[in-house]
CSV table of C-alpha atoms in Angstrom, one decimal:
chain,number,residue,atom,x,y,z
O,1,MET,CA,-146.2,-17.0,108.1
O,2,LEU,CA,-145.1,-13.9,106.2
O,3,THR,CA,-141.8,-12.1,106.5
O,4,LYS,CA,-141.6,-8.4,107.3
O,5,GLN,CA,-140.3,-7.8,103.8
O,6,GLU,CA,-143.4,-9.6,102.4
O,7,ILE,CA,-145.8,-7.6,104.5
O,8,ASP,CA,-144.1,-4.4,103.6
O,9,PHE,CA,-144.3,-5.2,99.9
O,10,LEU,CA,-148.0,-6.0,100.2
O,11,ASP,CA,-148.6,-2.8,102.1
O,12,THR,CA,-146.7,-0.7,99.6
O,13,TYR,CA,-147.7,-2.2,96.3
O,14,GLY,CA,-151.1,-3.8,97.1
O,15,TYR,CA,-150.2,-7.3,96.0
O,16,LEU,CA,-147.9,-10.2,96.9
O,17,ASP,CA,-146.7,-13.4,95.2
O,18,LEU,CA,-146.9,-16.2,97.8
O,19,GLY,CA,-145.3,-18.7,95.4
O,20,GLN,CA,-146.5,-22.2,94.6
O,21,LEU,CA,-148.7,-23.3,97.4
O,22,LEU,CA,-150.2,-26.2,95.4
O,23,THR,CA,-148.3,-29.2,94.0
O,24,ALA,CA,-148.8,-30.3,90.4
O,25,ASP,CA,-150.9,-33.3,91.6
O,26,GLN,CA,-153.1,-31.0,93.7
O,27,VAL,CA,-153.7,-28.7,90.7
O,28,ASP,CA,-154.7,-31.7,88.6
O,29,GLN,CA,-157.0,-33.0,91.2
O,30,ILE,CA,-158.7,-29.6,91.7
O,31,ASN,CA,-159.1,-29.2,87.9
O,32,ASP,CA,-160.6,-32.6,87.7
O,33,ARG,CA,-163.1,-31.7,90.4
O,34,ILE,CA,-163.9,-28.4,88.7
O,35,ALA,CA,-164.6,-30.3,85.4
O,36,GLU,CA,-167.0,-32.6,87.3
O,37,LEU,CA,-168.9,-29.7,88.8
O,38,MET,CA,-169.1,-27.8,85.5
O,39,GLN,CA,-170.6,-30.9,83.9
O,40,SER,CA,-173.0,-31.7,86.8
O,41,GLU,CA,-174.2,-28.1,87.3
O,42,GLY,CA,-174.5,-27.3,83.6
O,43,GLU,CA,-176.4,-24.1,83.0
O,44,ASN,CA,-176.9,-23.6,86.7
O,45,ALA,CA,-173.1,-23.3,87.3
O,46,GLY,CA,-172.5,-20.2,89.4
O,47,ALA,CA,-176.2,-19.8,90.3
O,48,GLU,CA,-175.3,-18.9,93.9
O,49,LEU,CA,-173.7,-15.7,92.5
O,50,ALA,CA,-177.0,-14.6,90.9
O,51,ALA,CA,-178.8,-15.2,94.2
O,52,SER,CA,-176.5,-12.8,96.0
O,53,ASN,CA,-177.3,-9.2,96.7
O,54,TYR,CA,-173.6,-8.3,97.0
O,55,ILE,CA,-172.1,-9.4,93.6
O,56,ARG,CA,-172.3,-6.7,90.9
O,57,HIS,CA,-171.7,-9.0,87.9
O,58,PRO,CA,-172.9,-12.6,88.7
O,59,LYS,CA,-173.0,-13.6,85.0
O,60,GLU,CA,-169.9,-12.6,82.9
O,61,GLU,CA,-169.9,-13.1,79.2
O,62,GLY,CA,-166.9,-15.1,78.1
O,63,ALA,CA,-166.1,-16.7,81.5
O,64,ASP,CA,-167.2,-19.9,83.2
O,65,ARG,CA,-168.1,-19.5,86.9
O,66,LEU,CA,-168.7,-21.7,89.9
O,67,ALA,CA,-169.6,-20.6,93.4
O,68,ASP,CA,-170.0,-21.9,96.9
O,69,LEU,CA,-166.9,-24.2,96.6
O,70,VAL,CA,-166.8,-24.3,100.4
O,71,ASN,CA,-169.5,-27.0,100.2
O,72,LYS,CA,-168.4,-28.8,97.1
O,73,GLY,CA,-165.6,-30.9,98.4
O,74,GLN,CA,-162.8,-31.2,101.0
O,75,ILE,CA,-160.3,-30.5,98.2
O,76,PHE,CA,-161.3,-26.8,98.4
O,77,ASP,CA,-160.7,-26.4,102.2
O,78,ILE,CA,-157.1,-25.3,101.6
O,79,PHE,CA,-158.3,-22.2,99.7
O,80,TYR,CA,-159.5,-20.5,102.8
O,81,THR,CA,-157.4,-22.1,105.5
O,82,HIS,CA,-153.8,-22.0,104.2
O,83,PRO,CA,-151.7,-20.2,106.8
O,84,ARG,CA,-149.8,-18.0,104.4
O,85,VAL,CA,-152.9,-16.8,102.7
O,86,LEU,CA,-154.6,-16.0,106.0
O,87,ALA,CA,-151.4,-14.1,107.1
O,88,GLY,CA,-151.7,-12.0,103.9
O,89,ILE,CA,-155.4,-11.4,104.5
O,90,GLU,CA,-154.7,-10.4,108.1
O,91,ALA,CA,-152.0,-8.0,107.0
O,92,VAL,CA,-154.6,-6.1,104.9
O,93,LEU,CA,-157.8,-6.4,106.9
O,94,GLY,CA,-156.5,-7.0,110.5
O,95,GLN,CA,-157.6,-9.9,112.7
O,96,ALA,CA,-161.4,-9.2,112.3
O,97,TYR,CA,-162.1,-10.8,108.8
O,98,LYS,CA,-164.1,-13.6,107.3
O,99,LEU,CA,-164.4,-15.4,104.0
O,100,SER,CA,-166.8,-13.6,101.7
O,101,SER,CA,-166.9,-16.1,98.8
O,102,LEU,CA,-164.9,-19.0,97.2
O,103,ASN,CA,-165.5,-19.0,93.5
O,104,TYR,CA,-164.0,-20.4,90.3
O,105,ARG,CA,-163.5,-18.2,87.2
O,106,ALA,CA,-162.2,-19.3,83.8
O,107,ALA,CA,-161.6,-16.8,81.0
O,108,LYS,CA,-162.7,-18.4,77.7
O,109,PRO,CA,-160.7,-18.1,74.5
O,110,GLY,CA,-161.0,-14.6,73.0
O,111,LYS,CA,-162.8,-13.4,76.1
O,112,GLY,CA,-162.1,-12.4,79.7
O,113,LEU,CA,-161.3,-8.7,79.4
O,114,GLN,CA,-162.4,-6.6,82.5
O,115,LYS,CA,-162.1,-2.9,82.9
O,116,LEU,CA,-159.8,-1.8,85.8
O,117,HIS,CA,-161.9,-1.7,88.9
O,118,VAL,CA,-162.0,-2.1,92.7
O,119,ASP,CA,-164.0,-4.5,94.6
O,120,TRP,CA,-165.6,-2.5,97.4
O,121,LYS,CA,-168.9,-0.9,96.2
O,122,ASN,CA,-166.8,0.7,93.4
O,123,THR,CA,-165.9,3.5,95.8
O,124,VAL,CA,-162.6,4.8,97.2
O,125,VAL,CA,-161.9,3.4,100.7
O,126,SER,CA,-161.7,5.8,103.5
O,127,GLY,CA,-159.7,4.7,106.5
O,128,SER,CA,-159.3,0.9,107.0
O,129,TYR,CA,-159.5,-1.6,104.1
O,130,LYS,CA,-162.6,-3.7,103.7
O,131,VAL,CA,-161.8,-6.4,101.2
O,132,CYS,CA,-158.9,-8.5,100.1
O,133,ASN,CA,-158.6,-11.3,97.5
O,134,SER,CA,-156.4,-14.3,96.8
O,135,ILE,CA,-156.1,-15.7,93.4
O,136,TRP,CA,-155.1,-19.4,93.0
O,137,LEU,CA,-153.6,-20.2,89.6
O,138,LEU,CA,-155.0,-23.5,88.1
O,139,ASP,CA,-153.1,-22.8,84.8
O,140,ASP,CA,-149.9,-21.1,84.1
O,141,PHE,CA,-150.6,-17.3,83.8
O,142,THR,CA,-148.9,-15.9,80.8
O,143,GLU,CA,-148.9,-12.6,78.8
O,144,HIS,CA,-151.4,-14.2,76.3
O,145,ASN,CA,-154.0,-16.2,78.2
O,146,GLY,CA,-155.9,-13.6,80.1
O,147,SER,CA,-153.8,-13.1,83.2
O,148,THR,CA,-154.9,-10.6,85.8
O,149,ARG,CA,-153.5,-7.1,85.7
O,150,ILE,CA,-152.9,-4.9,88.7
O,151,VAL,CA,-151.9,-1.2,89.0
O,152,PRO,CA,-149.5,-1.2,91.9
O,153,LYS,CA,-150.0,1.3,94.8
O,154,THR,CA,-153.5,2.4,93.6
O,155,HIS,CA,-155.0,1.0,96.8
O,156,THR,CA,-153.8,4.2,98.4
O,157,VAL,CA,-155.2,6.8,95.9
O,158,ASN,CA,-158.4,8.7,96.3
O,159,ILE,CA,-159.7,8.2,92.7
O,160,LEU,CA,-161.2,5.4,90.8
O,161,PRO,CA,-160.1,4.1,87.4
O,162,ASP,CA,-163.4,5.3,85.8
O,163,GLU,CA,-162.5,8.8,87.0
O,164,ALA,CA,-158.8,8.7,86.2
O,165,MET,CA,-158.9,7.0,82.7
O,166,ALA,CA,-160.7,7.8,79.5
O,167,ASP,CA,-161.3,4.1,79.1
O,168,PRO,CA,-160.5,1.7,82.0
O,169,ASN,CA,-160.6,-1.2,79.5
O,170,GLU,CA,-157.4,0.1,78.0
O,171,LYS,CA,-153.9,-0.8,79.3
O,172,HIS,CA,-152.7,1.4,82.1
O,173,PRO,CA,-149.1,2.6,81.8
O,174,ASP,CA,-148.2,1.4,85.3
O,175,GLU,CA,-150.0,-1.9,85.3
O,176,ILE,CA,-148.3,-5.2,85.9
O,177,ARG,CA,-149.4,-8.7,85.0
O,178,ILE,CA,-149.7,-11.7,87.4
O,179,LEU,CA,-147.4,-14.1,85.5
O,180,ALA,CA,-146.6,-17.3,87.3
O,181,PRO,CA,-146.9,-21.1,87.0
O,182,ALA,CA,-150.0,-23.1,88.0
O,183,GLY,CA,-150.2,-23.7,91.7
O,184,SER,CA,-149.1,-20.2,92.5
O,185,VAL,CA,-151.1,-17.9,94.8
O,186,PHE,CA,-151.2,-14.1,94.8
O,187,ILE,CA,-152.8,-11.9,97.5
O,188,PHE,CA,-154.1,-8.5,96.4
O,189,ASN,CA,-155.7,-5.8,98.3
O,190,SER,CA,-159.0,-5.5,96.6
O,191,HIS,CA,-158.9,-1.7,96.7
O,192,VAL,CA,-156.1,-1.8,94.2
O,193,TRP,CA,-157.1,-1.3,90.6
O,194,HIS,CA,-157.2,-4.6,88.8
O,195,GLY,CA,-159.0,-6.6,86.1
O,196,GLY,CA,-158.8,-9.6,83.8
O,197,THR,CA,-157.2,-9.4,80.3
O,198,THR,CA,-158.2,-11.0,77.1
O,199,ASN,CA,-157.4,-14.7,76.7
O,200,GLN,CA,-155.7,-14.9,73.3
O,201,THR,CA,-155.2,-18.6,73.4
O,202,ASP,CA,-157.4,-21.5,72.4
O,203,ARG,CA,-157.7,-22.9,76.0
O,204,ASP,CA,-159.5,-21.7,79.1
O,205,ARG,CA,-157.5,-19.8,81.7
O,206,ARG,CA,-158.6,-21.2,85.1
O,207,SER,CA,-158.4,-19.8,88.6
O,208,ILE,CA,-160.1,-19.8,92.0
O,209,HIS,CA,-160.6,-16.7,94.1
O,210,SER,CA,-160.9,-16.9,97.9
O,211,TYR,CA,-162.2,-13.5,98.7
O,212,PHE,CA,-162.3,-12.0,102.2
O,213,CYS,CA,-164.0,-9.1,103.8
O,214,SER,CA,-163.8,-7.3,107.2
O,215,ARG,CA,-165.9,-8.9,109.9
O,216,GLU,CA,-168.7,-6.3,109.8
O,217,GLN,CA,-169.3,-6.5,106.1
O,218,PRO,CA,-171.9,-8.7,104.4
O,219,GLN,CA,-170.5,-11.8,102.6
O,220,GLN,CA,-170.9,-12.1,98.9
O,221,ILE,CA,-172.1,-15.7,99.6
O,222,ASP,CA,-174.1,-16.0,102.8
O,223,GLN,CA,-172.1,-18.9,104.3
O,224,LYS,CA,-174.7,-19.6,107.0
O,225,LYS,CA,-177.4,-20.0,104.3
O,226,TYR,CA,-175.4,-22.6,102.3
O,227,ILE,CA,-173.3,-24.4,104.9
O,228,THR,CA,-173.9,-28.1,105.0
O,229,LYS,CA,-173.6,-30.4,108.0
O,230,GLU,CA,-170.8,-32.3,106.2
O,231,THR,CA,-168.8,-29.1,105.8
O,232,MET,CA,-169.5,-27.9,109.3
O,233,ASP,CA,-168.4,-31.2,110.9
O,234,ARG,CA,-165.2,-31.3,108.8
O,235,ILE,CA,-163.7,-27.8,109.1
O,236,GLY,CA,-163.4,-27.5,112.8
O,237,GLU,CA,-163.6,-24.4,115.0
O,238,LYS,CA,-161.1,-22.4,113.1
O,239,GLY,CA,-162.8,-23.1,109.8
O,240,ARG,CA,-166.2,-22.2,111.2
O,241,HIS,CA,-164.8,-18.9,112.5
O,242,ILE,CA,-163.3,-18.0,109.1
O,243,LEU,CA,-166.7,-18.7,107.5
O,244,ALA,CA,-168.6,-16.9,110.3
O,245,VAL,CA,-170.9,-19.8,110.8
């Protein structure tokens, strides 16, 4: 599902643009479902994150969150089963991986800035990689609306942004932005330095993250705890394996 050139790019730079994997109609349908969930869950939106022992920042000022999308509609199945995404995850983690969480994040106007960080216990990886993320763009990502920043090649260094920078909230001289139209998907090795930027527009900047970990790691969202019979019956043997249920 990935070319050798794509795998080499991901290995070298720590990220990869997979192109537009969602049509405009799919993006609209997903955003409509997200709006329904935000309204129905209200103040409890993202509550599953707070219940997890493996998420450092379950509540984020200036960002809307939803979690456990695995069990909130068939429309979300593509986010953890798309062959090109799974090929990218496998290129980073090897064949022994599983979905850790499937969450929604929207940077609110004037908000969304995150310091540069890594996603594995905030420590430098030694040996094989443990975590890998995919970000699905539900809006165009631009220079102004809080697009994700990545510092290429930092997944291979033995120092963290907190140690290397006076202020990891500041712009890094080597950082690049994920800039692409809605429906696009990017893989990034979660040991690469990355973070959200400030949304300088008057509209939310929306995305979904399908976040994977190596098979022996605990999941951010315990899929066995939350899995419903409807989901279990729908996703088949491959889906159950990816969720480790």
